[in-house]
Amino acid sequence: MTIQIRPMRRSDVPLVLPLLRRSHPCRVLTEEAMLWRHDRPSTERGENTFVALEGGSVVGFVRSVLLTDDAGSTRGMSVLTTVDDSHRDTDLADHLLDVSEKDLVSQGAEVLRTFTSEEAVQVGGEALRRVVLGRGYVLAETHRILGLELDSLPDLPTAPAGVELRPFSDYADDPRPIYEIDRLTTLDEPGGDHWFPSYGEWRANVWGHPLTALDLCLLVLVEGTPAAITCYASDGTRMESSMTGTLREYRGRGLAGYAKAVALHRARERGVTHAYTGNHADNRPMLTINERLGYRTAGTEGEYVKRIGGRATGG
């Protein structure tokens, strides 16, 4: 039977979601969130989603995202490339990446990036990695994906002196202090290819995302001054870290570990059972915090890069 690859339609979402959930067990995914994203295209990213269909079944998925930095340099990402297990030994992954890459290059992408993970993180990830390497990509960075069953949480640590925790929901009228910490700490993470949205884009598509758990996300105040954040997406039973970061001048005081521990305990009280996070392989401070909280490595995710019209390079 012929396979058709075309842009995803709103009506495809209920068919796509089971495939993504089977293939990406460490991600928090819901139909509501996918429909929300489909109905609200980003104003700062060139984003297109494609599905592969055989008959009435969805057998593949890929999302292409174009980012432009402040210097005007453009780079494209093929994300969540997914092939149903019934087509894992075919060339469908190659065809999906063909479509995504052509879309990104047509929008002006100068660098292409894509991601694959070990089997426990992405079912079929090893087969996808071979496809990616065969297309001329090279490994640029590695992240560790960690999971935690919340019934095994250690007791809460003592609060650092002078520290107050406030839920993001307290800042619904003006979340800019949270945005600034999110922006500065994200740009300060290990790895050399960061991008961060404008305040308007962030407020619409990060703060306003239906999975952003504003009551579990916490701002850390030190003597009343914003110093750190810990942020989560949740579907009510599972949660995924989106950022935990401390401003440079406040590091070394245990703020991130304390805030994250409190957020996880609050999540458990609300019925969340599993938590997931990802850390750059070189981010030893955050890896140490997560290991103390009981997170264990599920597998690794590789980020691969290919430059358009030139030799592939890493980093």
mmCIF file with all atom_site columns, N, CA and C in Angstrom, residues 188-243:
data_model
loop_
_atom_site.group_PDB
_atom_site.id
_atom_site.type_symbol
_atom_site.label_atom_id
_atom_site.label_alt_id
_atom_site.label_comp_id
_atom_site.label_asym_id
_atom_site.label_entity_id
_atom_site.label_seq_id
_atom_site.pdbx_PDB_ins_code
_atom_site.Cartn_x
_atom_site.Cartn_y
_atom_site.Cartn_z
_atom_site.occupancy
_atom_site.B_iso_or_equiv
_atom_site.pdbx_formal_charge
_atom_site.auth_seq_id
_atom_site.auth_comp_id
_atom_site.auth_asym_id
_atom_site.auth_atom_id
_atom_site.pdbx_PDB_model_num
ATOM 1   N N  . ASP A 1 188 ? 22.715 30.245 29.525 1.00 0.00 ? 188 ASP A N  1
ATOM 2   C CA . ASP A 1 188 ? 23.933 29.941 30.278 1.00 0.00 ? 188 ASP A CA 1
ATOM 3   C C  . ASP A 1 188 ? 24.167 28.440 30.436 1.00 0.00 ? 188 ASP A C  1
ATOM 4   N N  . GLU A 1 189 ? 23.271 27.624 29.861 1.00 0.00 ? 189 GLU A N  1
ATOM 5   C CA . GLU A 1 189 ? 23.422 26.178 29.994 1.00 0.00 ? 189 GLU A CA 1
ATOM 6   C C  . GLU A 1 189 ? 24.603 25.663 29.168 1.00 0.00 ? 189 GLU A C  1
ATOM 7   N N  . PRO A 1 190 ? 25.156 24.485 29.528 1.00 0.00 ? 190 PRO A N  1
ATOM 8   C CA . PRO A 1 190 ? 26.185 23.871 28.684 1.00 0.00 ? 190 PRO A CA 1
ATOM 9   C C  . PRO A 1 190 ? 25.651 23.636 27.275 1.00 0.00 ? 190 PRO A C  1
ATOM 10  N N  . GLY A 1 191 ? 26.564 23.671 26.313 1.00 0.00 ? 191 GLY A N  1
ATOM 11  C CA . GLY A 1 191 ? 26.159 23.547 24.915 1.00 0.00 ? 191 GLY A CA 1
ATOM 12  C C  . GLY A 1 191 ? 26.239 24.903 24.251 1.00 0.00 ? 191 GLY A C  1
ATOM 13  N N  . GLY A 1 192 ? 26.532 24.915 22.965 1.00 0.00 ? 192 GLY A N  1
ATOM 14  C CA . GLY A 1 192 ? 26.859 26.182 22.331 1.00 0.00 ? 192 GLY A CA 1
ATOM 15  C C  . GLY A 1 192 ? 25.863 26.684 21.314 1.00 0.00 ? 192 GLY A C  1
ATOM 16  N N  . ASP A 1 193 ? 24.626 26.236 21.319 1.00 0.00 ? 193 ASP A N  1
ATOM 17  C CA . ASP A 1 193 ? 23.708 26.645 20.265 1.00 0.00 ? 193 ASP A CA 1
ATOM 18  C C  . ASP A 1 193 ? 22.323 26.907 20.833 1.00 0.00 ? 193 ASP A C  1
ATOM 19  N N  . HIS A 1 194 ? 22.234 27.921 21.710 1.00 0.00 ? 194 HIS A N  1
ATOM 20  C CA . HIS A 1 194 ? 20.974 28.200 22.382 1.00 0.00 ? 194 HIS A CA 1
ATOM 21  C C  . HIS A 1 194 ? 20.188 29.275 21.638 1.00 0.00 ? 194 HIS A C  1
ATOM 22  N N  . TRP A 1 195 ? 18.893 29.228 21.821 1.00 0.00 ? 195 TRP A N  1
ATOM 23  C CA . TRP A 1 195 ? 17.953 30.221 21.265 1.00 0.00 ? 195 TRP A CA 1
ATOM 24  C C  . TRP A 1 195 ? 16.886 30.432 22.311 1.00 0.00 ? 195 TRP A C  1
ATOM 25  N N  . PHE A 1 196 ? 16.407 31.672 22.418 1.00 0.00 ? 196 PHE A N  1
ATOM 26  C CA . PHE A 1 196 ? 15.347 31.932 23.386 1.00 0.00 ? 196 PHE A CA 1
ATOM 27  C C  . PHE A 1 196 ? 14.363 32.921 22.787 1.00 0.00 ? 196 PHE A C  1
ATOM 28  N N  . PRO A 1 197 ? 13.065 32.709 23.014 1.00 0.00 ? 197 PRO A N  1
ATOM 29  C CA . PRO A 1 197 ? 12.056 33.569 22.388 1.00 0.00 ? 197 PRO A CA 1
ATOM 30  C C  . PRO A 1 197 ? 11.965 34.935 23.048 1.00 0.00 ? 197 PRO A C  1
ATOM 31  N N  . SER A 1 198 ? 11.322 35.847 22.343 1.00 0.00 ? 198 SER A N  1
ATOM 32  C CA . SER A 1 198 ? 10.997 37.149 22.921 1.00 0.00 ? 198 SER A CA 1
ATOM 33  C C  . SER A 1 198 ? 9.994  36.955 24.058 1.00 0.00 ? 198 SER A C  1
ATOM 34  N N  . TYR A 1 199 ? 9.810  38.018 24.835 1.00 0.00 ? 199 TYR A N  1
ATOM 35  C CA . TYR A 1 199 ? 8.868  37.930 25.955 1.00 0.00 ? 199 TYR A CA 1
ATOM 36  C C  . TYR A 1 199 ? 7.453  37.626 25.469 1.00 0.00 ? 199 TYR A C  1
ATOM 37  N N  . GLY A 1 200 ? 7.039  38.268 24.377 1.00 0.00 ? 200 GLY A N  1
ATOM 38  C CA . GLY A 1 200 ? 5.694  38.033 23.873 1.00 0.00 ? 200 GLY A CA 1
ATOM 39  C C  . GLY A 1 200 ? 5.489  36.603 23.420 1.00 0.00 ? 200 GLY A C  1
ATOM 40  N N  . GLU A 1 201 ? 6.472  36.065 22.701 1.00 0.00 ? 201 GLU A N  1
ATOM 41  C CA . GLU A 1 201 ? 6.385  34.679 22.247 1.00 0.00 ? 201 GLU A CA 1
ATOM 42  C C  . GLU A 1 201 ? 6.398  33.718 23.436 1.00 0.00 ? 201 GLU A C  1
ATOM 43  N N  . TRP A 1 202 ? 7.262  33.982 24.398 1.00 0.00 ? 202 TRP A N  1
ATOM 44  C CA . TRP A 1 202 ? 7.359  33.132 25.596 1.00 0.00 ? 202 TRP A CA 1
ATOM 45  C C  . TRP A 1 202 ? 6.053  33.149 26.380 1.00 0.00 ? 202 TRP A C  1
ATOM 46  N N  . ARG A 1 203 ? 5.472  34.340 26.548 1.00 0.00 ? 203 ARG A N  1
ATOM 47  C CA . ARG A 1 203 ? 4.236  34.421 27.333 1.00 0.00 ? 203 ARG A CA 1
ATOM 48  C C  . ARG A 1 203 ? 3.099  33.682 26.642 1.00 0.00 ? 203 ARG A C  1
ATOM 49  N N  . ALA A 1 204 ? 3.064  33.739 25.308 1.00 0.00 ? 204 ALA A N  1
ATOM 50  C CA . ALA A 1 204 ? 1.983  33.085 24.579 1.00 0.00 ? 204 ALA A CA 1
ATOM 51  C C  . ALA A 1 204 ? 2.175  31.579 24.510 1.00 0.00 ? 204 ALA A C  1
ATOM 52  N N  . ASN A 1 205 ? 3.411  31.121 24.266 1.00 0.00 ? 205 ASN A N  1
ATOM 53  C CA . ASN A 1 205 ? 3.620  29.718 23.910 1.00 0.00 ? 205 ASN A CA 1
ATOM 54  C C  . ASN A 1 205 ? 4.360  28.886 24.948 1.00 0.00 ? 205 ASN A C  1
ATOM 55  N N  . VAL A 1 206 ? 4.889  29.507 25.984 1.00 0.00 ? 206 VAL A N  1
ATOM 56  C CA . VAL A 1 206 ? 5.504  28.759 27.087 1.00 0.00 ? 206 VAL A CA 1
ATOM 57  C C  . VAL A 1 206 ? 4.640  28.936 28.332 1.00 0.00 ? 206 VAL A C  1
ATOM 58  N N  . TRP A 1 207 ? 4.517  30.154 28.787 1.00 0.00 ? 207 TRP A N  1
ATOM 59  C CA . TRP A 1 207 ? 3.669  30.444 29.945 1.00 0.00 ? 207 TRP A CA 1
ATOM 60  C C  . TRP A 1 207 ? 2.229  30.012 29.687 1.00 0.00 ? 207 TRP A C  1
ATOM 61  N N  . GLY A 1 208 ? 1.743  30.264 28.475 1.00 0.00 ? 208 GLY A N  1
ATOM 62  C CA . GLY A 1 208 ? 0.355  29.966 28.166 1.00 0.00 ? 208 GLY A CA 1
ATOM 63  C C  . GLY A 1 208 ? 0.087  28.566 27.672 1.00 0.00 ? 208 GLY A C  1
ATOM 64  N N  . HIS A 1 209 ? 1.104  27.725 27.594 1.00 0.00 ? 209 HIS A N  1
ATOM 65  C CA . HIS A 1 209 ? 0.908  26.363 27.094 1.00 0.00 ? 209 HIS A CA 1
ATOM 66  C C  . HIS A 1 209 ? 0.017  25.573 28.053 1.00 0.00 ? 209 HIS A C  1
ATOM 67  N N  . PRO A 1 210 ? -0.926 24.769 27.547 1.00 0.00 ? 210 PRO A N  1
ATOM 68  C CA . PRO A 1 210 ? -1.863 24.073 28.441 1.00 0.00 ? 210 PRO A CA 1
ATOM 69  C C  . PRO A 1 210 ? -1.203 23.052 29.364 1.00 0.00 ? 210 PRO A C  1
ATOM 70  N N  . LEU A 1 211 ? -0.003 22.594 29.059 1.00 0.00 ? 211 LEU A N  1
ATOM 71  C CA . LEU A 1 211 ? 0.668  21.635 29.946 1.00 0.00 ? 211 LEU A CA 1
ATOM 72  C C  . LEU A 1 211 ? 1.564  22.307 30.979 1.00 0.00 ? 211 LEU A C  1
ATOM 73  N N  . THR A 1 212 ? 1.795  23.602 30.860 1.00 0.00 ? 212 THR A N  1
ATOM 74  C CA . THR A 1 212 ? 2.611  24.293 31.854 1.00 0.00 ? 212 THR A CA 1
ATOM 75  C C  . THR A 1 212 ? 1.862  24.316 33.187 1.00 0.00 ? 212 THR A C  1
ATOM 76  N N  . ALA A 1 213 ? 2.453  23.695 34.200 1.00 0.00 ? 213 ALA A N  1
ATOM 77  C CA . ALA A 1 213 ? 1.796  23.529 35.504 1.00 0.00 ? 213 ALA A CA 1
ATOM 78  C C  . ALA A 1 213 ? 2.174  24.709 36.401 1.00 0.00 ? 213 ALA A C  1
ATOM 79  N N  . LEU A 1 214 ? 1.447  25.813 36.273 1.00 0.00 ? 214 LEU A N  1
ATOM 80  C CA . LEU A 1 214 ? 1.820  27.042 36.968 1.00 0.00 ? 214 LEU A CA 1
ATOM 81  C C  . LEU A 1 214 ? 1.795  26.892 38.483 1.00 0.00 ? 214 LEU A C  1
ATOM 82  N N  . ASP A 1 215 ? 1.020  25.936 39.001 1.00 0.00 ? 215 ASP A N  1
ATOM 83  C CA . ASP A 1 215 ? 0.975  25.753 40.455 1.00 0.00 ? 215 ASP A CA 1
ATOM 84  C C  . ASP A 1 215 ? 2.151  24.913 40.957 1.00 0.00 ? 215 ASP A C  1
ATOM 85  N N  . LEU A 1 216 ? 2.809  24.158 40.063 1.00 0.00 ? 216 LEU A N  1
ATOM 86  C CA . LEU A 1 216 ? 3.972  23.359 40.442 1.00 0.00 ? 216 LEU A CA 1
ATOM 87  C C  . LEU A 1 216 ? 5.283  24.072 40.123 1.00 0.00 ? 216 LEU A C  1
ATOM 88  N N  . CYS A 1 217 ? 5.266  24.944 39.118 1.00 0.00 ? 217 CYS A N  1
ATOM 89  C CA . CYS A 1 217 ? 6.461  25.721 38.794 1.00 0.00 ? 217 CYS A CA 1
ATOM 90  C C  . CYS A 1 217 ? 6.708  26.735 39.914 1.00 0.00 ? 217 CYS A C  1
ATOM 91  N N  . LEU A 1 218 ? 7.968  26.888 40.304 1.00 0.00 ? 218 LEU A N  1
ATOM 92  C CA . LEU A 1 218 ? 8.275  27.725 41.468 1.00 0.00 ? 218 LEU A CA 1
ATOM 93  C C  . LEU A 1 218 ? 9.352  28.756 41.144 1.00 0.00 ? 218 LEU A C  1
ATOM 94  N N  . LEU A 1 219 ? 9.137  29.971 41.679 1.00 0.00 ? 219 LEU A N  1
ATOM 95  C CA . LEU A 1 219 ? 10.148 31.020 41.662 1.00 0.00 ? 219 LEU A CA 1
ATOM 96  C C  . LEU A 1 219 ? 10.790 31.079 43.044 1.00 0.00 ? 219 LEU A C  1
ATOM 97  N N  . VAL A 1 220 ? 12.124 31.119 43.066 1.00 0.00 ? 220 VAL A N  1
ATOM 98  C CA . VAL A 1 220 ? 12.866 31.192 44.320 1.00 0.00 ? 220 VAL A CA 1
ATOM 99  C C  . VAL A 1 220 ? 13.241 32.647 44.588 1.00 0.00 ? 220 VAL A C  1
ATOM 100 N N  . LEU A 1 221 ? 12.820 33.153 45.729 1.00 0.00 ? 221 LEU A N  1
ATOM 101 C CA . LEU A 1 221 ? 13.194 34.493 46.162 1.00 0.00 ? 221 LEU A CA 1
ATOM 102 C C  . LEU A 1 221 ? 14.227 34.393 47.280 1.00 0.00 ? 221 LEU A C  1
ATOM 103 N N  . VAL A 1 222 ? 15.295 35.161 47.175 1.00 0.00 ? 222 VAL A N  1
ATOM 104 C CA . VAL A 1 222 ? 16.297 35.252 48.239 1.00 0.00 ? 222 VAL A CA 1
ATOM 105 C C  . VAL A 1 222 ? 16.237 36.659 48.804 1.00 0.00 ? 222 VAL A C  1
ATOM 106 N N  . GLU A 1 223 ? 15.798 36.768 50.053 1.00 0.00 ? 223 GLU A N  1
ATOM 107 C CA . GLU A 1 223 ? 15.575 38.081 50.678 1.00 0.00 ? 223 GLU A CA 1
ATOM 108 C C  . GLU A 1 223 ? 14.700 38.951 49.773 1.00 0.00 ? 223 GLU A C  1
ATOM 109 N N  . GLY A 1 224 ? 13.715 38.316 49.142 1.00 0.00 ? 224 GLY A N  1
ATOM 110 C CA . GLY A 1 224 ? 12.749 39.026 48.321 1.00 0.00 ? 224 GLY A CA 1
ATOM 111 C C  . GLY A 1 224 ? 13.154 39.241 46.873 1.00 0.00 ? 224 GLY A C  1
ATOM 112 N N  . THR A 1 225 ? 14.360 38.817 46.494 1.00 0.00 ? 225 THR A N  1
ATOM 113 C CA . THR A 1 225 ? 14.851 39.037 45.128 1.00 0.00 ? 225 THR A CA 1
ATOM 114 C C  . THR A 1 225 ? 14.769 37.748 44.315 1.00 0.00 ? 225 THR A C  1
ATOM 115 N N  . PRO A 1 226 ? 14.191 37.769 43.112 1.00 0.00 ? 226 PRO A N  1
ATOM 116 C CA . PRO A 1 226 ? 14.142 36.558 42.272 1.00 0.00 ? 226 PRO A CA 1
ATOM 117 C C  . PRO A 1 226 ? 15.536 36.040 41.970 1.00 0.00 ? 226 PRO A C  1
ATOM 118 N N  . ALA A 1 227 ? 15.749 34.726 42.212 1.00 0.00 ? 227 ALA A N  1
ATOM 119 C CA . ALA A 1 227 ? 17.087 34.166 42.076 1.00 0.00 ? 227 ALA A CA 1
ATOM 120 C C  . ALA A 1 227 ? 17.131 32.873 41.278 1.00 0.00 ? 227 ALA A C  1
ATOM 121 N N  . ALA A 1 228 ? 16.032 32.110 41.243 1.00 0.00 ? 228 ALA A N  1
ATOM 122 C CA . ALA A 1 228 ? 16.051 30.809 40.572 1.00 0.00 ? 228 ALA A CA 1
ATOM 123 C C  . ALA A 1 228 ? 14.630 30.400 40.239 1.00 0.00 ? 228 ALA A C  1
ATOM 124 N N  . ILE A 1 229 ? 14.517 29.439 39.320 1.00 0.00 ? 229 ILE A N  1
ATOM 125 C CA . ILE A 1 229 ? 13.212 28.894 38.944 1.00 0.00 ? 229 ILE A CA 1
ATOM 126 C C  . ILE A 1 229 ? 13.315 27.386 38.771 1.00 0.00 ? 229 ILE A C  1
ATOM 127 N N  . THR A 1 230 ? 12.181 26.710 38.920 1.00 0.00 ? 230 THR A N  1
ATOM 128 C CA . THR A 1 230 ? 12.057 25.321 38.495 1.00 0.00 ? 230 THR A CA 1
ATOM 129 C C  . THR A 1 230 ? 10.691 25.190 37.835 1.00 0.00 ? 230 THR A C  1
ATOM 130 N N  . CYS A 1 231 ? 10.659 24.650 36.604 1.00 0.00 ? 231 CYS A N  1
ATOM 131 C CA . CYS A 1 231 ? 9.468  24.692 35.752 1.00 0.00 ? 231 CYS A CA 1
ATOM 132 C C  . CYS A 1 231 ? 9.100  23.301 35.253 1.00 0.00 ? 231 CYS A C  1
ATOM 133 N N  . TYR A 1 232 ? 7.782  23.051 35.090 1.00 0.00 ? 232 TYR A N  1
ATOM 134 C CA . TYR A 1 232 ? 7.308  21.723 34.714 1.00 0.00 ? 232 TYR A CA 1
ATOM 135 C C  . TYR A 1 232 ? 6.100  21.792 33.798 1.00 0.00 ? 232 TYR A C  1
ATOM 136 N N  . ALA A 1 233 ? 6.024  20.772 32.941 1.00 0.00 ? 233 ALA A N  1
ATOM 137 C CA . ALA A 1 233 ? 4.803  20.470 32.202 1.00 0.00 ? 233 ALA A CA 1
ATOM 138 C C  . ALA A 1 233 ? 4.220  19.209 32.816 1.00 0.00 ? 233 ALA A C  1
ATOM 139 N N  . SER A 1 234 ? 2.898  19.118 32.873 1.00 0.00 ? 234 SER A N  1
ATOM 140 C CA . SER A 1 234 ? 2.284  17.949 33.495 1.00 0.00 ? 234 SER A CA 1
ATOM 141 C C  . SER A 1 234 ? 0.934  17.656 32.855 1.00 0.00 ? 234 SER A C  1
ATOM 142 N N  . ASP A 1 235 ? 0.619  16.356 32.758 1.00 0.00 ? 235 ASP A N  1
ATOM 143 C CA . ASP A 1 235 ? -0.706 15.944 32.278 1.00 0.00 ? 235 ASP A CA 1
ATOM 144 C C  . ASP A 1 235 ? -1.585 15.465 33.424 1.00 0.00 ? 235 ASP A C  1
ATOM 145 N N  . GLY A 1 236 ? -1.137 15.674 34.664 1.00 0.00 ? 236 GLY A N  1
ATOM 146 C CA . GLY A 1 236 ? -1.901 15.280 35.844 1.00 0.00 ? 236 GLY A CA 1
ATOM 147 C C  . GLY A 1 236 ? -1.366 14.036 36.521 1.00 0.00 ? 236 GLY A C  1
ATOM 148 N N  . THR A 1 237 ? -0.749 13.129 35.761 1.00 0.00 ? 237 THR A N  1
ATOM 149 C CA . THR A 1 237 ? -0.142 11.933 36.354 1.00 0.00 ? 237 THR A CA 1
ATOM 150 C C  . THR A 1 237 ? 1.360  11.849 36.070 1.00 0.00 ? 237 THR A C  1
ATOM 151 N N  . ARG A 1 238 ? 1.817  12.533 35.038 1.00 0.00 ? 238 ARG A N  1
ATOM 152 C CA . ARG A 1 238 ? 3.234  12.565 34.697 1.00 0.00 ? 238 ARG A CA 1
ATOM 153 C C  . ARG A 1 238 ? 3.679  14.011 34.577 1.00 0.00 ? 238 ARG A C  1
ATOM 154 N N  . MET A 1 239 ? 4.962  14.253 34.845 1.00 0.00 ? 239 MET A N  1
ATOM 155 C CA . MET A 1 239 ? 5.496  15.598 34.710 1.00 0.00 ? 239 MET A CA 1
ATOM 156 C C  . MET A 1 239 ? 6.859  15.538 34.028 1.00 0.00 ? 239 MET A C  1
ATOM 157 N N  . GLU A 1 240 ? 7.186  16.623 33.350 1.00 0.00 ? 240 GLU A N  1
ATOM 158 C CA . GLU A 1 240 ? 8.439  16.721 32.621 1.00 0.00 ? 240 GLU A CA 1
ATOM 159 C C  . GLU A 1 240 ? 9.069  18.070 32.934 1.00 0.00 ? 240 GLU A C  1
ATOM 160 N N  . SER A 1 241 ? 10.323 18.064 33.345 1.00 0.00 ? 241 SER A N  1
ATOM 161 C CA . SER A 1 241 ? 11.009 19.326 33.637 1.00 0.00 ? 241 SER A CA 1
ATOM 162 C C  . SER A 1 241 ? 11.246 20.088 32.348 1.00 0.00 ? 241 SER A C  1
ATOM 163 N N  . SER A 1 242 ? 10.940 21.385 32.357 1.00 0.00 ? 242 SER A N  1
ATOM 164 C CA . SER A 1 242 ? 11.248 22.216 31.201 1.00 0.00 ? 242 SER A CA 1
ATOM 165 C C  . SER A 1 242 ? 12.429 23.135 31.476 1.00 0.00 ? 242 SER A C  1
ATOM 166 N N  . MET A 1 243 ? 12.691 23.441 32.742 1.00 0.00 ? 243 MET A N  1
ATOM 167 C CA . MET A 1 243 ? 13.868 24.240 33.097 1.00 0.00 ? 243 MET A CA 1
ATOM 168 C C  . MET A 1 243 ? 14.004 24.305 34.605 1.00 0.00 ? 243 MET A C  1
#
